[in-house]
Amino acid sequence: MRIGVLALQGDFAEHISKLSSLGIDAFEIRKLSDISNRFDGLVLPGGESTVMKKLLHDLGLFNPLKNLISDGLPVFATCAGMILLAKSLEDGEAPCFGTMDITVKRNAYGRQLGSFRCVDKFNGIPTEMPFIRAPYVKKAGKSVDVLSVHDNRIVAVRQQNQLAAAFHPELTADDTVYNTFIEMIKK
Ligand code: GLN
């Protein structure tokens, strides 16, 4: 199984080491030629969504990746990655890929409470959740499954081939969310 991790900015290295520790062949996607060979899944890491969005366009990666996601490539997005997938952003900012039927609020926890850790359920399983200047899902469409709610806010969702979390499983020793993604790829 080969998984490409978008490596333009943000915490892509943590995703790569996590995937490697699970025995998966993970590689960095930095330029168009990196996606010329077949791969089975895509990770969109945390970081700064506005910067990633700009670089995706500048590097010519935007359309090819959007097409792969629309064609069903399994994708796992954390935090800023979730913002990249969202069909709409609460602040009226233009969406990036817009492939997931969710409305996301960026930096939704305010400056003071911007970062915290908790344990809450992901798909029914208690899971460690570090939030870092995180977004949450304000609205999820009918075809979106809600996998986690923390403090009455939706923080993990799945829509067919797309899995997104507002928190950072790549920064924990907890493999629950990754295992869900790997199962999605195997199916
Ligand atoms: N605040 C960032 C954004 O809006 C996301 C933060 C993160 O990925 N940890 O893009």
XYZ file of C-alpha atoms and ligand atoms in Angstrom:
197
model
C 0.000 0.000 0.000
C 1.413 3.406 -1.033
C 0.131 6.603 0.522
C 1.105 10.068 -0.666
C 1.301 12.832 1.926
C 0.944 16.405 0.721
C 4.273 17.900 1.844
C 4.082 21.578 0.937
C 3.807 22.891 4.487
C 2.620 21.810 7.931
C 3.036 18.551 9.835
C 3.485 16.154 6.918
C 6.600 14.589 8.516
C 4.540 13.391 11.488
C 2.049 11.722 9.131
C 4.859 10.033 7.245
C 6.475 8.649 10.373
C 3.116 7.482 11.691
C 2.289 5.696 8.415
C 5.789 4.190 8.274
C 5.379 2.887 11.830
C 2.227 1.111 10.606
C 4.267 -0.573 7.863
C 2.959 1.622 5.048
C 5.025 2.967 2.173
C 4.438 6.718 2.612
C 5.940 9.289 0.260
C 5.979 13.084 0.034
C 3.993 14.952 -2.604
C 5.816 18.193 -3.341
C 5.473 18.541 -7.092
C 3.498 17.208 -10.044
C 5.980 14.441 -10.933
C 5.545 12.970 -7.438
C 2.043 11.822 -8.360
C 2.906 10.279 -11.709
C 3.059 6.770 -10.211
C 0.002 4.997 -8.852
C -0.814 5.363 -5.171
C -3.627 4.103 -2.976
C -4.377 6.986 -0.643
C -3.710 10.651 0.015
C -3.091 12.497 3.285
C -3.718 16.235 3.644
C -1.889 17.304 6.823
C -2.423 20.043 9.360
C -0.729 23.380 8.924
C -1.975 26.596 7.427
C -4.723 26.013 4.901
C -4.356 29.378 3.143
C -0.656 28.715 2.458
C -1.300 25.160 1.260
C -4.100 26.363 -1.014
C -1.834 28.928 -2.647
C 1.017 26.436 -3.119
C -1.338 23.801 -4.570
C -2.281 26.273 -7.301
C 1.257 27.622 -7.836
C 2.677 24.110 -8.247
C -0.053 22.851 -10.584
C -1.122 20.215 -8.051
C -4.619 21.560 -7.453
C -6.477 20.120 -10.460
C -4.785 16.704 -10.566
C -5.374 16.120 -6.828
C -8.944 17.398 -6.986
C -9.650 15.015 -9.878
C -8.150 12.060 -8.008
C -10.292 12.805 -4.932
C -13.430 13.276 -7.055
C -12.664 9.983 -8.806
C -12.665 8.165 -5.457
C -9.053 8.118 -4.216
C -9.219 7.584 -0.433
C -8.164 10.770 1.350
C -7.479 11.450 5.013
C -7.362 15.102 6.068
C -6.431 16.556 9.442
C -7.178 20.076 10.641
C -6.026 22.410 7.827
C -6.533 19.401 5.528
C -10.191 19.313 6.551
C -10.458 22.974 5.565
C -9.021 22.099 2.120
C -11.752 19.492 1.557
C -14.682 21.604 2.781
C -17.291 22.695 0.272
C -17.810 25.895 2.176
C -16.042 28.003 4.805
C -17.998 29.911 7.378
C -16.064 33.138 7.012
C -17.015 33.362 3.334
C -13.503 32.550 2.122
C -13.373 30.621 -1.171
C -13.153 26.838 -0.739
C -10.140 24.846 -1.920
C -11.020 21.344 -3.226
C -14.615 21.656 -2.036
C -15.175 17.921 -2.451
C -16.720 17.267 0.976
C -20.224 18.427 1.805
C -19.322 20.258 5.014
C -19.231 23.867 6.159
C -16.186 24.482 8.310
C -15.399 27.230 10.759
C -11.667 28.010 10.844
C -9.787 28.826 14.076
C -13.045 28.015 15.737
C -11.910 27.744 19.334
C -10.572 31.287 19.653
C -7.034 32.343 20.501
C -7.006 31.485 24.200
C -8.511 28.023 23.845
C -6.920 27.427 20.487
C -4.941 24.383 21.600
C -6.003 21.597 23.926
C -6.023 17.834 24.241
C -8.908 15.566 25.143
C -10.094 11.997 24.822
C -13.429 11.554 23.101
C -15.115 9.033 20.871
C -14.146 8.473 17.259
C -16.643 6.138 15.658
C -17.528 4.962 19.163
C -13.906 4.325 20.240
C -12.271 6.554 22.900
C -9.483 8.339 21.025
C -6.821 10.885 21.896
C -7.510 14.241 20.239
C -5.016 17.116 20.171
C -6.574 20.294 18.788
C -4.286 23.070 17.501
C -6.023 26.250 16.359
C -8.554 23.822 15.029
C -11.620 24.197 12.865
C -14.884 22.375 13.497
C -17.708 21.328 11.225
C -20.588 23.733 11.471
C -22.824 21.881 9.029
C -22.609 18.420 7.490
C -24.594 17.340 4.435
C -26.869 14.285 4.302
C -24.231 12.039 2.759
C -21.704 12.841 5.494
C -21.284 10.477 8.467
C -20.430 12.164 11.740
C -17.707 10.130 13.494
C -16.822 12.422 16.414
C -18.554 15.128 18.382
C -16.674 16.972 21.113
C -18.390 19.637 23.224
C -21.392 19.536 20.901
C -19.202 20.263 17.904
C -18.612 17.922 15.004
C -14.882 17.194 14.797
C -14.566 14.103 12.574
C -16.526 13.141 9.489
C -16.553 10.747 6.581
C -18.130 11.043 3.167
C -17.478 7.973 1.020
C -13.738 8.064 0.162
C -13.053 11.142 2.291
C -12.171 11.086 6.002
C -11.500 14.310 7.890
C -10.630 15.177 11.487
C -10.359 18.624 13.067
C -7.741 17.224 15.468
C -4.296 15.659 14.943
C -4.090 11.853 15.307
C -0.593 12.057 13.783
C 0.610 13.688 17.025
C -0.511 10.812 19.246
C 0.374 7.166 19.807
C -3.263 6.320 19.075
C -3.825 4.496 15.754
C -7.644 4.445 15.769
C -8.205 7.048 13.059
C -5.401 5.722 10.855
C -6.825 2.216 11.101
C -10.148 3.535 9.805
C -8.371 5.155 6.860
C -6.401 1.986 6.090
C -9.626 -0.020 6.144
C -11.163 2.483 3.710
C -8.255 1.885 1.332
C -8.468 -1.911 1.613
C -12.185 -1.917 0.695
N -5.673 27.322 11.779
C -5.211 26.572 10.656
C -5.943 26.981 9.363
O -6.886 27.689 9.442
C -5.376 25.083 10.872
C -4.553 24.661 12.068
C -3.967 23.282 11.984
O -3.921 22.653 10.934
N -3.437 22.845 13.103
O -5.545 26.592 8.309
